[in-house]
Amino acid sequence: MAEHNDKGNQAEMLAAQWLMEKGYELLTQNYRFKHAEIDLIMKYRGLLIFVEVKYRSGTGFGYAEEFVDATKKKLLVKAADAYIYEIDWHQDIRFDIVGVYKDRYGTINFRHFEDAFY
């Protein structure tokens, strides 16, 4: 597996753990529908939350939310629709982005963008 995939998977695990510490419940990870993948699907305060995790080793090239373009958003929404139908969900949903950043000292930091798009 490519190194960037390893870092992405590790970032997803770190983000899931960080969100669970904040009271989120992890329902599934890496949900696939056709050409789309949702990194994390979580529940929090009655909401079903679809989370896109982006890893960055610094912010020199921009922040996480800048790397979720219109095409990616469309794919995420299609996959979310499939999951909602699959589990017969009838309550509110939200799309979040969690940026996982590693600074030059190796410290991991998070930026959480709630209700990032839709």
Short mmCIF file of C-alpha atoms in Angstrom, two decimals:
data_model
loop_
_atom_site.label_atom_id
_atom_site.label_comp_id
_atom_site.label_asym_id
_atom_site.label_seq_id
_atom_site.Cartn_x
_atom_site.Cartn_y
_atom_site.Cartn_z
CA MET A 1 0.00 0.00 0.00
CA ALA A 2 1.25 3.50 -0.82
CA GLU A 3 2.61 5.65 2.00
CA HIS A 4 -0.06 8.32 1.46
CA ASN A 5 -2.74 5.63 1.95
CA ASP A 6 -1.13 4.56 5.21
CA LYS A 7 -1.06 8.16 6.43
CA GLY A 8 -4.68 8.65 5.34
CA ASN A 9 -5.82 5.52 7.18
CA GLN A 10 -3.92 6.56 10.28
CA ALA A 11 -5.46 10.05 10.09
CA GLU A 12 -8.94 8.50 9.85
CA MET A 13 -8.31 6.40 12.96
CA LEU A 14 -6.97 9.42 14.85
CA ALA A 15 -9.94 11.56 13.78
CA ALA A 16 -12.41 8.84 14.77
CA GLN A 17 -10.79 8.48 18.18
CA TRP A 18 -10.73 12.27 18.67
CA LEU A 19 -14.41 12.57 17.76
CA MET A 20 -15.37 9.65 20.01
CA GLU A 21 -13.62 11.41 22.89
CA LYS A 22 -15.96 14.33 22.18
CA GLY A 23 -19.01 12.04 22.47
CA TYR A 24 -19.48 10.92 18.86
CA GLU A 25 -20.42 7.30 18.16
CA LEU A 26 -18.64 5.58 15.27
CA LEU A 27 -21.07 3.63 13.10
CA THR A 28 -18.85 2.68 10.20
CA GLN A 29 -15.55 3.52 8.58
CA ASN A 30 -14.67 3.62 4.87
CA TYR A 31 -18.23 3.12 3.59
CA ARG A 32 -18.13 2.54 -0.16
CA PHE A 33 -20.80 3.20 -2.76
CA LYS A 34 -19.75 2.86 -6.39
CA HIS A 35 -16.87 5.33 -6.87
CA ALA A 36 -17.42 7.14 -3.58
CA GLU A 37 -16.11 6.49 -0.10
CA ILE A 38 -17.14 8.10 3.15
CA ASP A 39 -14.28 8.04 5.64
CA LEU A 40 -16.36 8.03 8.84
CA ILE A 41 -20.05 7.77 9.55
CA MET A 42 -20.92 8.82 13.07
CA LYS A 43 -23.85 9.69 15.28
CA TYR A 44 -23.94 12.67 17.58
CA ARG A 45 -26.88 14.21 19.41
CA GLY A 46 -29.43 12.55 17.13
CA LEU A 47 -27.62 13.50 13.91
CA LEU A 48 -26.14 11.15 11.37
CA ILE A 49 -22.80 12.70 10.43
CA PHE A 50 -20.74 11.93 7.35
CA VAL A 51 -17.11 12.89 7.93
CA GLU A 52 -14.44 13.49 5.32
CA VAL A 53 -10.97 13.28 6.87
CA LYS A 54 -8.05 15.10 5.29
CA TYR A 55 -4.45 14.70 6.43
CA ARG A 56 -1.91 17.47 6.01
CA SER A 57 1.69 17.59 7.14
CA GLY A 58 1.50 21.33 7.61
CA THR A 59 -0.59 24.07 6.08
CA GLY A 60 1.83 25.38 3.46
CA PHE A 61 -0.40 24.11 0.66
CA GLY A 62 -3.68 25.03 2.35
CA TYR A 63 -6.17 23.74 4.87
CA ALA A 64 -8.16 20.53 4.71
CA GLU A 65 -11.46 22.10 3.75
CA GLU A 66 -9.86 23.53 0.62
CA PHE A 67 -9.24 20.03 -0.74
CA VAL A 68 -12.88 18.92 -0.81
CA ASP A 69 -13.97 20.10 -4.24
CA ALA A 70 -17.42 20.07 -5.88
CA THR A 71 -16.86 16.65 -7.47
CA LYS A 72 -15.88 15.11 -4.12
CA LYS A 73 -18.90 16.69 -2.45
CA LYS A 74 -21.22 15.21 -5.10
CA LEU A 75 -19.73 11.75 -4.58
CA LEU A 76 -20.06 12.06 -0.80
CA VAL A 77 -23.70 13.09 -1.09
CA LYS A 78 -24.48 10.14 -3.40
CA ALA A 79 -22.80 7.70 -1.01
CA ALA A 80 -24.61 9.30 1.94
CA ASP A 81 -27.94 8.93 0.13
CA ALA A 82 -27.21 5.23 -0.37
CA TYR A 83 -26.31 4.76 3.30
CA ILE A 84 -29.40 6.68 4.47
CA TYR A 85 -31.58 4.43 2.30
CA GLU A 86 -29.71 1.31 3.45
CA ILE A 87 -30.32 1.96 7.16
CA ASP A 88 -33.72 3.65 6.65
CA TRP A 89 -32.65 6.88 8.40
CA HIS A 90 -35.38 9.53 8.82
CA GLN A 91 -33.67 12.16 10.94
CA ASP A 92 -31.27 15.01 10.25
CA ILE A 93 -27.83 14.58 8.73
CA ARG A 94 -24.69 16.67 8.50
CA PHE A 95 -21.48 16.67 6.44
CA ASP A 96 -18.29 17.50 8.35
CA ILE A 97 -14.64 17.78 7.43
CA VAL A 98 -11.91 16.97 9.93
CA GLY A 99 -8.43 18.16 9.14
CA VAL A 100 -5.62 16.20 10.76
CA TYR A 101 -2.41 18.23 10.84
CA LYS A 102 1.07 17.16 11.83
CA ASP A 103 3.39 20.00 12.73
CA ARG A 104 7.16 20.01 12.32
CA TYR A 105 7.56 18.60 15.85
CA GLY A 106 5.33 15.62 15.08
CA THR A 107 2.40 16.92 17.14
CA ILE A 108 -1.04 16.05 15.78
CA ASN A 109 -3.69 18.76 15.75
CA PHE A 110 -7.28 18.70 14.52
CA ARG A 111 -9.59 21.23 12.85
CA HIS A 112 -13.26 20.29 12.78
CA PHE A 113 -15.53 21.96 10.23
CA GLU A 114 -19.09 21.12 11.23
CA ASP A 115 -21.81 21.36 8.60
CA ALA A 116 -19.10 22.00 6.02
CA PHE A 117 -21.32 21.62 2.95
CA TYR A 118 -24.53 20.35 1.37
#
